[in-house]
JSON list of C-alpha atoms in Angstrom, two decimals:
[
{"chain": "A", "resi": 241, "resn": "MET", "atom": "CA", "xyz": [83.90, 74.03, -90.08]},
{"chain": "A", "resi": 242, "resn": "LYS", "atom": "CA", "xyz": [88.11, 75.16, -90.09]},
{"chain": "A", "resi": 243, "resn": "ILE", "atom": "CA", "xyz": [90.03, 72.52, -91.91]},
{"chain": "A", "resi": 244, "resn": "LYS", "atom": "CA", "xyz": [94.17, 72.51, -91.56]},
{"chain": "A", "resi": 245, "resn": "PHE", "atom": "CA", "xyz": [96.66, 72.96, -93.56]},
{"chain": "A", "resi": 246, "resn": "PRO", "atom": "CA", "xyz": [100.49, 72.39, -92.98]},
{"chain": "A", "resi": 247, "resn": "ARG", "atom": "CA", "xyz": [102.64, 75.19, -91.92]},
{"chain": "A", "resi": 248, "resn": "GLY", "atom": "CA", "xyz": [99.71, 76.58, -89.76]},
{"chain": "A", "resi": 249, "resn": "VAL", "atom": "CA", "xyz": [97.52, 77.74, -92.33]},
{"chain": "A", "resi": 250, "resn": "GLU", "atom": "CA", "xyz": [93.95, 76.95, -91.27]},
{"chain": "A", "resi": 251, "resn": "VAL", "atom": "CA", "xyz": [91.03, 77.62, -92.82]},
{"chain": "A", "resi": 252, "resn": "ASP", "atom": "CA", "xyz": [87.08, 77.41, -92.52]},
{"chain": "A", "resi": 253, "resn": "ILE", "atom": "CA", "xyz": [85.62, 75.97, -95.50]},
{"chain": "A", "resi": 254, "resn": "ASP", "atom": "CA", "xyz": [82.71, 78.28, -95.38]},
{"chain": "A", "resi": 255, "resn": "LYS", "atom": "CA", "xyz": [84.36, 81.32, -95.26]},
{"chain": "A", "resi": 256, "resn": "VAL", "atom": "CA", "xyz": [87.63, 81.15, -97.84]},
{"chain": "A", "resi": 257, "resn": "PRO", "atom": "CA", "xyz": [90.36, 83.61, -97.73]},
{"chain": "A", "resi": 258, "resn": "GLU", "atom": "CA", "xyz": [90.42, 85.59, -101.06]},
{"chain": "A", "resi": 259, "resn": "ASP", "atom": "CA", "xyz": [94.11, 84.95, -100.72]},
{"chain": "A", "resi": 260, "resn": "PHE", "atom": "CA", "xyz": [93.92, 81.17, -99.94]},
{"chain": "A", "resi": 261, "resn": "GLU", "atom": "CA", "xyz": [96.54, 80.30, -102.94]},
{"chain": "A", "resi": 262, "resn": "GLU", "atom": "CA", "xyz": [98.85, 82.72, -101.96]},
{"chain": "A", "resi": 263, "resn": "GLN", "atom": "CA", "xyz": [98.82, 81.37, -98.24]},
{"chain": "A", "resi": 264, "resn": "ILE", "atom": "CA", "xyz": [99.26, 78.12, -99.17]},
{"chain": "A", "resi": 265, "resn": "ARG", "atom": "CA", "xyz": [102.00, 78.98, -101.85]},
{"chain": "A", "resi": 266, "resn": "LYS", "atom": "CA", "xyz": [103.99, 80.41, -98.80]},
{"chain": "A", "resi": 267, "resn": "SER", "atom": "CA", "xyz": [103.46, 78.05, -96.48]},
{"chain": "A", "resi": 268, "resn": "PHE", "atom": "CA", "xyz": [104.89, 75.57, -99.29]},
{"chain": "A", "resi": 269, "resn": "GLN", "atom": "CA", "xyz": [107.90, 78.33, -100.11]},
{"chain": "A", "resi": 270, "resn": "GLY", "atom": "CA", "xyz": [108.43, 77.64, -96.64]},
{"chain": "A", "resi": 271, "resn": "TYR", "atom": "CA", "xyz": [108.65, 74.19, -96.61]},
{"chain": "A", "resi": 272, "resn": "THR", "atom": "CA", "xyz": [110.37, 73.76, -99.26]},
{"chain": "A", "resi": 273, "resn": "GLU", "atom": "CA", "xyz": [113.14, 76.37, -98.14]},
{"chain": "A", "resi": 274, "resn": "GLY", "atom": "CA", "xyz": [117.21, 74.84, -98.34]},
{"chain": "A", "resi": 275, "resn": "THR", "atom": "CA", "xyz": [115.92, 72.12, -100.29]},
{"chain": "A", "resi": 276, "resn": "ALA", "atom": "CA", "xyz": [117.82, 71.96, -103.53]},
{"chain": "A", "resi": 277, "resn": "LYS", "atom": "CA", "xyz": [115.46, 72.48, -106.94]},
{"chain": "A", "resi": 278, "resn": "ALA", "atom": "CA", "xyz": [116.37, 69.45, -108.89]},
{"chain": "A", "resi": 279, "resn": "TYR", "atom": "CA", "xyz": [114.88, 67.33, -105.66]},
{"chain": "A", "resi": 280, "resn": "GLN", "atom": "CA", "xyz": [111.57, 70.14, -105.28]},
{"chain": "A", "resi": 281, "resn": "TYR", "atom": "CA", "xyz": [109.68, 67.73, -106.27]},
{"chain": "A", "resi": 282, "resn": "GLN", "atom": "CA", "xyz": [110.03, 65.19, -103.64]},
{"chain": "A", "resi": 283, "resn": "ASP", "atom": "CA", "xyz": [108.90, 68.74, -101.31]},
{"chain": "A", "resi": 284, "resn": "LYS", "atom": "CA", "xyz": [105.58, 69.26, -103.23]},
{"chain": "A", "resi": 285, "resn": "LEU", "atom": "CA", "xyz": [104.75, 65.06, -103.06]},
{"chain": "A", "resi": 286, "resn": "SER", "atom": "CA", "xyz": [105.67, 65.26, -99.64]},
{"chain": "A", "resi": 287, "resn": "TYR", "atom": "CA", "xyz": [103.37, 68.18, -98.62]},
{"chain": "A", "resi": 288, "resn": "ILE", "atom": "CA", "xyz": [100.77, 67.13, -100.26]},
{"chain": "A", "resi": 289, "resn": "ASP", "atom": "CA", "xyz": [100.56, 64.03, -98.47]},
{"chain": "A", "resi": 290, "resn": "LEU", "atom": "CA", "xyz": [100.40, 66.17, -95.12]},
{"chain": "A", "resi": 291, "resn": "CYS", "atom": "CA", "xyz": [97.83, 68.36, -96.82]},
{"chain": "A", "resi": 292, "resn": "ARG", "atom": "CA", "xyz": [96.11, 65.18, -96.67]},
{"chain": "A", "resi": 293, "resn": "ARG", "atom": "CA", "xyz": [97.05, 63.89, -93.15]},
{"chain": "A", "resi": 294, "resn": "TYR", "atom": "CA", "xyz": [95.90, 66.78, -92.07]},
{"chain": "A", "resi": 295, "resn": "ALA", "atom": "CA", "xyz": [92.99, 66.70, -93.67]},
{"chain": "A", "resi": 296, "resn": "HIS", "atom": "CA", "xyz": [91.80, 63.31, -91.90]},
{"chain": "A", "resi": 297, "resn": "GLY", "atom": "CA", "xyz": [92.51, 65.56, -88.51]},
{"chain": "A", "resi": 298, "resn": "ASN", "atom": "CA", "xyz": [96.25, 63.90, -88.01]},
{"chain": "A", "resi": 299, "resn": "ASN", "atom": "CA", "xyz": [98.91, 66.95, -87.77]},
{"chain": "A", "resi": 300, "resn": "SER", "atom": "CA", "xyz": [101.53, 64.87, -86.68]},
{"chain": "A", "resi": 301, "resn": "TYR", "atom": "CA", "xyz": [104.78, 64.72, -88.58]},
{"chain": "A", "resi": 302, "resn": "ASP", "atom": "CA", "xyz": [106.34, 61.61, -87.58]},
{"chain": "A", "resi": 303, "resn": "TRP", "atom": "CA", "xyz": [104.58, 59.54, -90.11]},
{"chain": "A", "resi": 304, "resn": "ILE", "atom": "CA", "xyz": [106.16, 61.59, -93.06]},
{"chain": "A", "resi": 305, "resn": "GLU", "atom": "CA", "xyz": [108.98, 58.97, -94.15]},
{"chain": "A", "resi": 306, "resn": "ARG", "atom": "CA", "xyz": [107.46, 56.32, -92.32]},
{"chain": "A", "resi": 307, "resn": "THR", "atom": "CA", "xyz": [106.96, 52.96, -94.63]},
{"chain": "A", "resi": 308, "resn": "VAL", "atom": "CA", "xyz": [104.95, 49.62, -93.31]},
{"chain": "A", "resi": 309, "resn": "SER", "atom": "CA", "xyz": [108.48, 48.72, -93.56]},
{"chain": "A", "resi": 310, "resn": "ASP", "atom": "CA", "xyz": [109.67, 51.25, -90.85]},
{"chain": "A", "resi": 311, "resn": "LEU", "atom": "CA", "xyz": [106.40, 50.35, -88.83]},
{"chain": "A", "resi": 312, "resn": "ILE", "atom": "CA", "xyz": [107.01, 46.86, -88.41]},
{"chain": "A", "resi": 313, "resn": "LYS", "atom": "CA", "xyz": [110.89, 47.76, -87.56]},
{"chain": "A", "resi": 314, "resn": "ASP", "atom": "CA", "xyz": [110.20, 49.99, -84.92]},
{"chain": "A", "resi": 315, "resn": "THR", "atom": "CA", "xyz": [107.53, 47.86, -83.76]},
{"chain": "A", "resi": 316, "resn": "PHE", "atom": "CA", "xyz": [109.44, 44.59, -83.82]},
{"chain": "A", "resi": 317, "resn": "CYS", "atom": "CA", "xyz": [113.53, 46.15, -84.13]},
{"chain": "A", "resi": 318, "resn": "ASP", "atom": "CA", "xyz": [114.87, 43.50, -81.42]},
{"chain": "A", "resi": 319, "resn": "ARG", "atom": "CA", "xyz": [113.44, 40.38, -83.28]},
{"chain": "A", "resi": 320, "resn": "PHE", "atom": "CA", "xyz": [116.31, 41.67, -86.74]},
{"chain": "A", "resi": 321, "resn": "ASP", "atom": "CA", "xyz": [119.60, 39.78, -87.40]},
{"chain": "A", "resi": 322, "resn": "GLU", "atom": "CA", "xyz": [121.81, 41.36, -88.64]},
{"chain": "A", "resi": 323, "resn": "PHE", "atom": "CA", "xyz": [121.24, 41.79, -92.25]},
{"chain": "A", "resi": 324, "resn": "GLY", "atom": "CA", "xyz": [117.68, 43.86, -91.58]},
{"chain": "A", "resi": 325, "resn": "GLU", "atom": "CA", "xyz": [115.51, 40.66, -91.85]},
{"chain": "A", "resi": 326, "resn": "PHE", "atom": "CA", "xyz": [112.59, 39.50, -89.30]},
{"chain": "A", "resi": 327, "resn": "VAL", "atom": "CA", "xyz": [113.92, 36.10, -87.87]},
{"chain": "A", "resi": 328, "resn": "ASP", "atom": "CA", "xyz": [110.02, 35.11, -87.43]},
{"chain": "A", "resi": 329, "resn": "GLU", "atom": "CA", "xyz": [108.24, 37.16, -89.44]},
{"chain": "A", "resi": 330, "resn": "SER", "atom": "CA", "xyz": [104.44, 35.61, -88.02]},
{"chain": "A", "resi": 331, "resn": "GLU", "atom": "CA", "xyz": [104.94, 38.09, -85.29]},
{"chain": "A", "resi": 332, "resn": "PHE", "atom": "CA", "xyz": [103.84, 40.25, -86.83]},
{"chain": "A", "resi": 333, "resn": "LEU", "atom": "CA", "xyz": [101.35, 38.68, -89.15]},
{"chain": "A", "resi": 334, "resn": "SER", "atom": "CA", "xyz": [98.49, 40.08, -87.17]},
{"chain": "A", "resi": 335, "resn": "VAL", "atom": "CA", "xyz": [95.26, 41.23, -88.10]},
{"chain": "A", "resi": 336, "resn": "ARG", "atom": "CA", "xyz": [95.55, 44.19, -85.43]},
{"chain": "A", "resi": 337, "resn": "PHE", "atom": "CA", "xyz": [99.26, 45.40, -86.24]},
{"chain": "A", "resi": 338, "resn": "MET", "atom": "CA", "xyz": [98.54, 45.27, -90.28]},
{"chain": "A", "resi": 339, "resn": "GLU", "atom": "CA", "xyz": [94.99, 47.14, -89.31]},
{"chain": "A", "resi": 340, "resn": "THR", "atom": "CA", "xyz": [97.72, 50.02, -87.89]},
{"chain": "A", "resi": 341, "resn": "CYS", "atom": "CA", "xyz": [100.09, 50.21, -90.88]},
{"chain": "A", "resi": 342, "resn": "CYS", "atom": "CA", "xyz": [96.61, 50.15, -93.54]},
{"chain": "A", "resi": 343, "resn": "GLU", "atom": "CA", "xyz": [95.44, 52.85, -91.67]},
{"chain": "A", "resi": 344, "resn": "ALA", "atom": "CA", "xyz": [98.08, 55.05, -92.00]},
{"chain": "A", "resi": 345, "resn": "GLY", "atom": "CA", "xyz": [98.39, 54.28, -95.47]},
{"chain": "A", "resi": 346, "resn": "SER", "atom": "CA", "xyz": [94.53, 55.15, -96.51]},
{"chain": "A", "resi": 347, "resn": "MET", "atom": "CA", "xyz": [93.96, 58.69, -95.68]},
{"chain": "A", "resi": 348, "resn": "ASN", "atom": "CA", "xyz": [92.73, 59.08, -99.63]},
{"chain": "A", "resi": 349, "resn": "LEU", "atom": "CA", "xyz": [92.08, 62.44, -100.78]},
{"chain": "A", "resi": 350, "resn": "TYR", "atom": "CA", "xyz": [88.92, 61.56, -102.19]},
{"chain": "A", "resi": 351, "resn": "SER", "atom": "CA", "xyz": [87.27, 60.85, -98.88]},
{"chain": "A", "resi": 352, "resn": "ASN", "atom": "CA", "xyz": [84.51, 60.77, -96.90]},
{"chain": "A", "resi": 353, "resn": "TYR", "atom": "CA", "xyz": [85.75, 63.49, -94.12]},
{"chain": "A", "resi": 354, "resn": "THR", "atom": "CA", "xyz": [83.27, 63.91, -92.02]},
{"chain": "A", "resi": 355, "resn": "ASN", "atom": "CA", "xyz": [80.14, 62.05, -93.44]},
{"chain": "A", "resi": 356, "resn": "ASP", "atom": "CA", "xyz": [77.80, 65.00, -94.32]},
{"chain": "A", "resi": 357, "resn": "HIS", "atom": "CA", "xyz": [78.95, 65.25, -98.16]},
{"chain": "A", "resi": 358, "resn": "HIS", "atom": "CA", "xyz": [78.29, 69.24, -99.22]},
{"chain": "A", "resi": 359, "resn": "LYS", "atom": "CA", "xyz": [81.47, 69.36, -96.20]},
{"chain": "A", "resi": 360, "resn": "ASP", "atom": "CA", "xyz": [83.76, 66.76, -98.10]},
{"chain": "A", "resi": 361, "resn": "ASP", "atom": "CA", "xyz": [82.71, 68.16, -101.61]},
{"chain": "A", "resi": 362, "resn": "LYS", "atom": "CA", "xyz": [84.05, 71.65, -100.40]},
{"chain": "A", "resi": 363, "resn": "ILE", "atom": "CA", "xyz": [87.29, 70.67, -98.24]},
{"chain": "A", "resi": 364, "resn": "MET", "atom": "CA", "xyz": [87.95, 68.59, -101.48]},
{"chain": "A", "resi": 365, "resn": "LYS", "atom": "CA", "xyz": [88.01, 71.65, -103.11]},
{"chain": "A", "resi": 366, "resn": "LEU", "atom": "CA", "xyz": [90.38, 73.30, -100.95]},
{"chain": "A", "resi": 367, "resn": "LEU", "atom": "CA", "xyz": [92.42, 70.54, -101.33]},
{"chain": "A", "resi": 368, "resn": "GLU", "atom": "CA", "xyz": [92.62, 70.90, -105.42]},
{"chain": "A", "resi": 369, "resn": "ARG", "atom": "CA", "xyz": [93.40, 74.32, -105.28]},
{"chain": "A", "resi": 370, "resn": "ALA", "atom": "CA", "xyz": [96.64, 74.03, -102.60]},
{"chain": "A", "resi": 371, "resn": "ILE", "atom": "CA", "xyz": [97.47, 71.06, -104.74]},
{"chain": "A", "resi": 372, "resn": "LYS", "atom": "CA", "xyz": [97.16, 72.92, -108.07]},
{"chain": "A", "resi": 373, "resn": "VAL", "atom": "CA", "xyz": [99.84, 76.13, -106.04]},
{"chain": "A", "resi": 374, "resn": "VAL", "atom": "CA", "xyz": [102.14, 73.21, -104.86]},
{"chain": "A", "resi": 375, "resn": "ILE", "atom": "CA", "xyz": [102.41, 71.27, -108.29]},
{"chain": "A", "resi": 376, "resn": "ASN", "atom": "CA", "xyz": [102.77, 74.38, -110.44]},
{"chain": "A", "resi": 377, "resn": "TYR", "atom": "CA", "xyz": [104.71, 76.12, -107.18]},
{"chain": "A", "resi": 378, "resn": "GLU", "atom": "CA", "xyz": [108.18, 77.77, -108.91]},
{"chain": "A", "resi": 379, "resn": "GLU", "atom": "CA", "xyz": [111.03, 79.78, -107.26]},
{"chain": "A", "resi": 380, "resn": "ASP", "atom": "CA", "xyz": [111.09, 83.41, -107.66]}
]
């Protein structure tokens, strides 16, 4: 079984390459290129969020900076007043809409990815290794 990481890194959980950490390092290096060093921590957290999202099978970038507020605004933008407040909050207080918002924010690092705890353990160990690389990343 293969899992994806950001920026094209793909790993077979049963045949992890010896250079896995280096692949993650290069991937993160490309991801953070152009970011001022003072703000690199934001890229680190964002990249880890991407790893989490990819491990759950969602390879889309559109969610990165989206909050529940953003989801609400996108869905109900025509119902905002000039100050960015909702005219009638009851319109978005539905179980279906809140379920969508919760799903977008509930992809934990510690999780059941496949419903096979042996595979899930391997995935979580790879995520842990990737996170260590990203957290300890320093520019050359």
